[in-house]
Structure formats: C-alpha cells, structure tokens
C-alpha positions in Angstrom: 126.5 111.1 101.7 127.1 108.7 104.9 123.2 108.1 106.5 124.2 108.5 109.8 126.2 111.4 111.3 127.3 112.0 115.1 126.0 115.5 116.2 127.0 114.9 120.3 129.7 113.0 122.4 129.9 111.7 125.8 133.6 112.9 127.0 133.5 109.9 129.9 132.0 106.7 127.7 131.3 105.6 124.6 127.6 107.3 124.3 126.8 109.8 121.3 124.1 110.9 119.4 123.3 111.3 116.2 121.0 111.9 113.1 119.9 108.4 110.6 119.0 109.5 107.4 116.3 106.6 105.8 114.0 107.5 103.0 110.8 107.9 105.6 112.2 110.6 107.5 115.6 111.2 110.0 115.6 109.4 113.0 117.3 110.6 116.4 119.9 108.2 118.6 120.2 106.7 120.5 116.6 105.3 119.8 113.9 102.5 120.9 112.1 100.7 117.8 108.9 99.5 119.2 108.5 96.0 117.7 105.8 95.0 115.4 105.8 91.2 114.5 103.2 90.8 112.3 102.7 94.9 111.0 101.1 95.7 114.2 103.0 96.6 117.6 100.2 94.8 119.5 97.5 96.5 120.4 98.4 99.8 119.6 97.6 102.1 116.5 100.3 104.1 114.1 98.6 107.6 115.7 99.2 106.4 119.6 102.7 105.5 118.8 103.8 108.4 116.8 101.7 110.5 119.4 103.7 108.8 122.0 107.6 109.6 120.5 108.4 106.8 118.4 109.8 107.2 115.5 110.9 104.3 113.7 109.6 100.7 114.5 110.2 97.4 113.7 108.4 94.4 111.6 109.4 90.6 111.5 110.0 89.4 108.0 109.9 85.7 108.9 106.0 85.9 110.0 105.2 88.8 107.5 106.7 86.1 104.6 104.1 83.6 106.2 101.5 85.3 106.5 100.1 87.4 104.8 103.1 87.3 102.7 105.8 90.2 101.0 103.8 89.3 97.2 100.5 90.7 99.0 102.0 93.6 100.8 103.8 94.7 98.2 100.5 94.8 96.4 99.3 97.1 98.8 102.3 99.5 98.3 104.7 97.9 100.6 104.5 98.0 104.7 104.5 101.4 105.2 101.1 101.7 102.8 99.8 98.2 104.4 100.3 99.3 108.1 99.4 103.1 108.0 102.8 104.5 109.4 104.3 107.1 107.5 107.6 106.5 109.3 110.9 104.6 109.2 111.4 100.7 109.5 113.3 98.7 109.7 112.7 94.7 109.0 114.9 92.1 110.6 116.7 89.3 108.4 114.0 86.7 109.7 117.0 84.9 110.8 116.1 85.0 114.2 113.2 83.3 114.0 114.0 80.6 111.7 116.7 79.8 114.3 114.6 79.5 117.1 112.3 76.8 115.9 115.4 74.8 116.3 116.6 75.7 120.1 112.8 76.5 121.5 111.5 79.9 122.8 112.2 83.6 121.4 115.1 84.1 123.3 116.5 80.4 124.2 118.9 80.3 121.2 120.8 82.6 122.7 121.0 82.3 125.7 121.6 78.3 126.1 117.9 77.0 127.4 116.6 73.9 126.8 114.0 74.0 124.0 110.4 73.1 125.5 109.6 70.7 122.9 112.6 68.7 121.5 110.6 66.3 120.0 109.0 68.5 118.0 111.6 70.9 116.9 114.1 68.7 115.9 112.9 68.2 112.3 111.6 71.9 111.8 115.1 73.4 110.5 117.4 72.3 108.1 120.6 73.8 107.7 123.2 73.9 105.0 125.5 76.3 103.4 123.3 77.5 100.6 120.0 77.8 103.0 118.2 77.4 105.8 114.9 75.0 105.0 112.2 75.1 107.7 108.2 74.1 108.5 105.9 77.0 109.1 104.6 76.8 112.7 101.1 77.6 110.9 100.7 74.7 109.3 103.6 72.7 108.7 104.6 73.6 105.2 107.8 73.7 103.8 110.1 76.7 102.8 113.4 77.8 101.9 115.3 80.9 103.1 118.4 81.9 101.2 120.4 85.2 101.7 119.0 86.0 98.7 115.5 84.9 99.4 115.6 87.3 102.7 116.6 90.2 101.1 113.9 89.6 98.4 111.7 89.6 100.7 112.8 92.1 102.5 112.3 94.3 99.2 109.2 93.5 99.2 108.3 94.7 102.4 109.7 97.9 101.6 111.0 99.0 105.1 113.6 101.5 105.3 116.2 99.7 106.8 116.9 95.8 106.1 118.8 93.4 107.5 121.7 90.7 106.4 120.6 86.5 106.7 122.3 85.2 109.5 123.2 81.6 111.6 122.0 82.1 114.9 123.9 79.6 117.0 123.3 79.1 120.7 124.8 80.5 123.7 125.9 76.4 124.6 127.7 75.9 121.1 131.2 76.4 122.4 134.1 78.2 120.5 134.9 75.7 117.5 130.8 76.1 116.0 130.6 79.7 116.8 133.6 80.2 114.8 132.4 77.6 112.0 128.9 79.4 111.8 130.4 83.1 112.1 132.5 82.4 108.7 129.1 81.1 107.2 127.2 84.4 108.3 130.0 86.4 106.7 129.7 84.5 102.9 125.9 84.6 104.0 126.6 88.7 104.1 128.3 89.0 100.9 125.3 87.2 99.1 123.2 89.6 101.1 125.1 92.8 99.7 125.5 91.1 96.1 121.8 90.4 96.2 121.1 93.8 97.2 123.3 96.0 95.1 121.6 94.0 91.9 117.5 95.1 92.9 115.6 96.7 90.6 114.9 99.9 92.0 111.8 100.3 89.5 109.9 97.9 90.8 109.9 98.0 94.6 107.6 100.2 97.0 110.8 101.3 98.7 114.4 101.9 96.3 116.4 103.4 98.8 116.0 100.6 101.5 119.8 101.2 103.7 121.2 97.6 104.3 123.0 96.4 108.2 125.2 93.6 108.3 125.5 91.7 111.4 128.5 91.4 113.8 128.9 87.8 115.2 131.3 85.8 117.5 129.5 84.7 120.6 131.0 85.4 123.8 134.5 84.9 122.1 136.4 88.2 122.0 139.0 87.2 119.0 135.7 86.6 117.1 134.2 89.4 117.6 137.1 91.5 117.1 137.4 89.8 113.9 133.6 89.8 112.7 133.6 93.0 113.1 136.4 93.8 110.9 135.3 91.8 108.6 131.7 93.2 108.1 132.9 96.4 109.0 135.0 96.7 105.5 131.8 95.9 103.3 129.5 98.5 102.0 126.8 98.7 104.7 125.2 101.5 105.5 125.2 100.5 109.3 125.7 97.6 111.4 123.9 95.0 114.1 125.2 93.3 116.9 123.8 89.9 116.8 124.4 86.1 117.6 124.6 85.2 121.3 125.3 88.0 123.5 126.2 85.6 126.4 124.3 83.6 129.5 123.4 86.9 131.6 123.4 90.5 131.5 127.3 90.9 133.0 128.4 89.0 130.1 125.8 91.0 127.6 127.5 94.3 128.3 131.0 92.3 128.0 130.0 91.2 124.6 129.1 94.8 123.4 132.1 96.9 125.5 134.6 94.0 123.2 133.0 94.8 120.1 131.9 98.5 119.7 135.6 99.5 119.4 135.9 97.5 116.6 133.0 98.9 114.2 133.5 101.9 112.3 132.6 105.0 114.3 130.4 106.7 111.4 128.6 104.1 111.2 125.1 103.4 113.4 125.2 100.6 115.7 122.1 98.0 116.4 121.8 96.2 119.4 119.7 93.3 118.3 116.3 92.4 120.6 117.3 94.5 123.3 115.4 96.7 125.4 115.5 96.7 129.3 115.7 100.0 131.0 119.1 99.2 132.6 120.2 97.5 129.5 119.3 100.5 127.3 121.4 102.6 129.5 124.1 100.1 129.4 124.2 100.2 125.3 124.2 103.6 125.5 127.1 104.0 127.8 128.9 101.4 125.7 128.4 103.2 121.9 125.2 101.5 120.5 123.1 103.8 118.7 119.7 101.7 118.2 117.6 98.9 119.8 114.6 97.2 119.7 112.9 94.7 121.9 109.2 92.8 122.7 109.4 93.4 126.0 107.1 96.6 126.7 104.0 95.2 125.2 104.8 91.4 126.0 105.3 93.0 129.8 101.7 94.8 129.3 100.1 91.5 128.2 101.1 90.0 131.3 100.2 92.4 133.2 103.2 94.2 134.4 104.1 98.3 134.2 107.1 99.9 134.3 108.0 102.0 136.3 110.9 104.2 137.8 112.0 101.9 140.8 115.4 99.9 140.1 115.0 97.7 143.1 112.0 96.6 142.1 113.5 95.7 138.5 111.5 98.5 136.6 107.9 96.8 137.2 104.9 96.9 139.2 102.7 94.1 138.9 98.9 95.7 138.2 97.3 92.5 139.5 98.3 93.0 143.0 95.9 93.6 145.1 97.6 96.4 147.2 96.6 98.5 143.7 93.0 97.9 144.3 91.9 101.2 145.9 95.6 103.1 144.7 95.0 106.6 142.9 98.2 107.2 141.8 98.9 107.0 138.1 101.3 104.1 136.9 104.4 106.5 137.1 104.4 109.5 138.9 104.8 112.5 136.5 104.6 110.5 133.1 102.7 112.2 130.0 101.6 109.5 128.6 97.8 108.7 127.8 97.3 105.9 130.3 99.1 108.2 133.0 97.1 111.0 132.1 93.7 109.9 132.2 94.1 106.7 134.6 94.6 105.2 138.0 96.2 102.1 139.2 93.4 101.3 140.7 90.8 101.2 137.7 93.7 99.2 135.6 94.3 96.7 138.1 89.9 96.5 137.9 90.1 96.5 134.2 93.0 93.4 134.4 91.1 91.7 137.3 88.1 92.0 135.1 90.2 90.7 131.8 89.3 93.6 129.8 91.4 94.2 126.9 91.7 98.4 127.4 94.1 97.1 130.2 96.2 95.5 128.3 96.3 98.6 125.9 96.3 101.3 128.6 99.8 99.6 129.9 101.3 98.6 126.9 101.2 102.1 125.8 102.8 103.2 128.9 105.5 100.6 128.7 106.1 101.8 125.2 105.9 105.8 126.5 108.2 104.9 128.7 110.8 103.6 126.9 110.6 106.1 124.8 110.8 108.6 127.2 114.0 107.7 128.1 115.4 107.5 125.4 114.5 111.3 124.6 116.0 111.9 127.9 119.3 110.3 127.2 119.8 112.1 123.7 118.7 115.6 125.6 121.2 114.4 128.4 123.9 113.4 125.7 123.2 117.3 123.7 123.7 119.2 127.5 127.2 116.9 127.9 125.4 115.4 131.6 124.6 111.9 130.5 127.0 111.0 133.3 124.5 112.1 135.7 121.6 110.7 134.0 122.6 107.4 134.2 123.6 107.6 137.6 120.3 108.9 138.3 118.8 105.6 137.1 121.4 103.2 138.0 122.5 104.1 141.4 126.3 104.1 140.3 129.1 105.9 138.3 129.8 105.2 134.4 131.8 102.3 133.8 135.6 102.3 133.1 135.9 101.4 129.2 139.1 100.3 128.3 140.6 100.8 125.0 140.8 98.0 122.5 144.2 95.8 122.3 
C-alpha cells in the first residue's frame, strides 16, 4: 500500500490534504516539522512539542554523524529511543550541510551570498563523483560522505523518513553546472535507492524507514521538468524539492508552481528548509504537502515572536521597549503555553534581563504558531474554504496556476 493518500482537494489551486503512513504513527498534511539539528529542537522538550501539535520533526544527519555519532545512537535504540519522542522523523541526507561549508552560511548556498570566510572554507569540501570529502567544523578532521555512506547512516539513526545524497550547487552557478551537478544528484539517487533496497532489516532500530528523492534544477524550468521525471519514475516512497529555489521569494514560488506538476500526484511533496508564514501558505497553494524550517526557534533566540500582522512581516521584536509595561499576550487569542500564562511585558523583562525561560517561552510560541496554522489550513482544506483562509492571511486572492506545457 502507497504511504501517502489524498483525503481533500482545493477546487481553485493546487492545495490537498492528506494522510503519511511512517512506521511511528500517520502524519496529517500539509504539515510543519519543527527542526532538531542535533536530537533536540532547541530548547524545548518531546512533551511541550507533542503538547503543542507537532507531529513529526526533523534531525540533521550531518551533525548527529559528528557528534555524537549514528554507531552511538543506534546503541541506544536509534533516535527515537535516544531523544524521547515517540513520533515520526524524518532525517535529512546531510547534504545540505556538507554543501554549505563550501559557499558560507545555512542558507547562502542557495541563495548566491558571498561566504563570510573564503579563506577558510575553501579547502573544507572536496567534491568528486564517487563522494563528497569534508573537515568537521568541530575539529578539523577528515571524513567521507558517499550515497551510500548517508543512507548508512541514515539507518542508523532510525528516523522514519530518510533522505537521498545530494550536490547542492549555488543560486550563482548558472545553467551549464546546474545541469552538470543535477545529472550527478540523479546517479547519486540511484546509489541511494540501491543502497537502500539492500539493508538488513534485522539489524536496524527502524526496518521500515520510507525513502524521498530529491527534485533538482535550479531556477531552470527544462531542468526541473526533467528532474522531476526522472526521480519521479524510481521507487520512492515520496519526494523533496531541493537545490536552489532561486534569489528571492517571487522566484521561490516560481521554482515550486514549475515543478509540482511534474511529480506524481500520489506521492507527498517536501519543500526543503522552508517555513515562513507567507511561504507556508504559498507551498500550500502550490501542492507541497510537507516543510520544515529553523526559523521559529532561531527567531526566538533572537528575540523576535510571531505574530498575526503581515505588514509587520509576522514578527514583533520582544526587546522593544514600547513592550515594557504591555499586558497583552504575544498573540491575541493563541493557546499556546507562553500565551496562556504570559505577558509581553514580563518576556520583554525576562529578554532584557537575558534569562533563558525567554528564549523558551517564545520559541515555543513560534513553534505553536506554526503549527497552528498549519492545523488551520488542513481544517480549511477538509471544509473546501482554503480560498478564504489564505486571503485572510495574505491580503489577496489565490494565484492563477497555469497548467504545465
């Protein structure tokens, strides 16, 4: 039986829900994967976020291979055991990160910045067409990631979902590499499946881990219509949209509108490292089933809420002083713990202060939040009104989806 199955449709865009069997429970999309790097989704527990609404979340198998590595987790019965969440996850390829050690921050390898140290990435990645060699950033040491390798790893992690090895090549690359390195991700793929059909089941935490491949091609629409063919006819059980997804949000959505009528339409769709409120909205309305993102915890760490206010791009700064005597709760009407019990006046004390319960108190709203939403859209999609819902938030009609060539 296929994992995932459609149980609503939008009439006026590409939105649906749906149901995503895994071997730790069903999951509901369109969904929001809280991420957790290193087995933790900073500063929260396991109870607060299943308390909160998620349901599946996220771990990095590039950092969890580093430290404290897959040999020792899978000692401890794999990440589920390790972690203390009962629930789905899903571990990315590690690909990402390797990638970025070469073109600077988290997110500059796809979107064309300038790494902040050139001088010192330059020598920390190798690449070649049997692996990607690289120096940990912990201390320099040398190590090799093969398909293979990644999905061994992956294994040992035991998450419910895994992820294909892929080249990550920067927004700036231009056509002629995106197209050399998008035909190296595909043979990466098929050593990813091979690798994968031939595990031993009786020796892993988690058999029945469901394998993505990954949709590439840049901003280039004849590769992405052709990526996604290609991955499209292998035997994933779902598939991600990865690679660069362009300079700027306009050309984000362009990237995903080209591609989504290209994948197979039983199959769930992952929108990698996404997780804005407009842009989750935006997926939605374009067919993409799943996302996960940073931001609401990185946003918490720095001090920043969201909230429901478009003009003021989602946020409210807790530092500001106009919060000082302020005893309205973060958001207006939210149910989550921090909104409950709290008012922006005591978190902006507890940030001016630098006491850590601030930056827990909003990174659990930002993560409630997101969440929220999401629940909203799937109720919206199940009553046929997602139309209105993201008018609501947006300020503006659906958008016109044109049909594929």
């Amino acid at each position: 039986m296929a994992p995932f199955t459609i149980t609503a449709r939008d009439p006026e865009s590409r939105a649906r829900a749906g149901l995503l069997q895994t071997a730790h429970g069903t999951v509901a999309t369109p969904v929001f994967m809280p991420v957790g790097t290193r087995a933790t989704v900073k500063s929260l527990t396991p109870h607060e976020l299943r308390d909160h609404g998620a349901s599946i979340i996220l771990g990095n198998t590039y950092h969890l291979y580093l430290q404290p590595g897959h040999e020792l987790i899978a000692r401890h019965g794999g990440l589920h055991s390790f972690m203390g969440w009962n629930g789905p996850i899903l571990t990315d390829s590690g690909g990402f990160q390797v990638f970025s050690l070469v073109y600077g921050g988290i997110a500059d390898e796809v979107k064309g910045r300038r790494p902040a140290h050139p001088t010192r990435l330059n020598d920390m990645v190798t690449v070649t067409e049997e692996a990607v060699i690289f120096k940990s950033y912990l201390d320099g040491s040398r190590h090799v990631f093969t398909p293979e390798r990644s999905i061994e790893v992956q294994h040992h992690l035991g998450a419910d979902i895994i992820v294909c090895f892929d080249e990550l090549p920067p927004f700036r690359a231009g056509y002629d590499y995106t197209a050399q390195s998008m035909a190296r991700t595909h043979r990466w793929a098929e050593r990813c499946l091979i690798a994968h059909q031939r595990r031993d089941r009786s020796v892993l935490p988690n058999p029945d881990q469901l394998l993505f491949g990954i949709v590439h091609g840049g901003i280039f629409p004849d590769l992405r219509r052709a990526s996604a063919r290609y991955i499209s006819n292998m035997a994933f059980d779902g598939l991600c949209i990865g690679g660069s997804l362009g300079a700027n949000k306009t050309q984000m959505y362009e990237v995903v509108a080209m591609t989504v009528p290209y994948l197979p339409d039983g199959m769930a769709r992952h929108l990698l490292g996404v997780g804005d409120v407009d842009d989750l909205l935006e997926g939605v309305a374009r067919g993409i089933d799943m996302f996960d993102c940073v931001s609401p915890t990185r946003l918490g760490r720095h001090g920043a809420a969201l909230i429901r206010n478009r003009e003021r791009n989602w946020r409210l700064n807790v530092t500001n002083a106009a919060l000082r005597d302020d005893r309205q709760p973060l958001q207006e009407g939210c149910l989550c713990y921090t909104c409950r019990h709290f008012s922006r006046a005591y978190i902006h004390h507890l940030y001016r202060s630098k006491e850590l319960l601030g930056i827990r108190l909003v990174s659990l709203h930002n993560v409630a939040f997101l969440l929220n939403l999401m629940a909203d859209i799937r109720s919206a999609l199940a009553a046929g009104r997602f139309g209105e819902l993201y008018t609501e938030w947006l300020g503006k009609p659906l958008p016109v989806l044109s049909s594929p060539e």
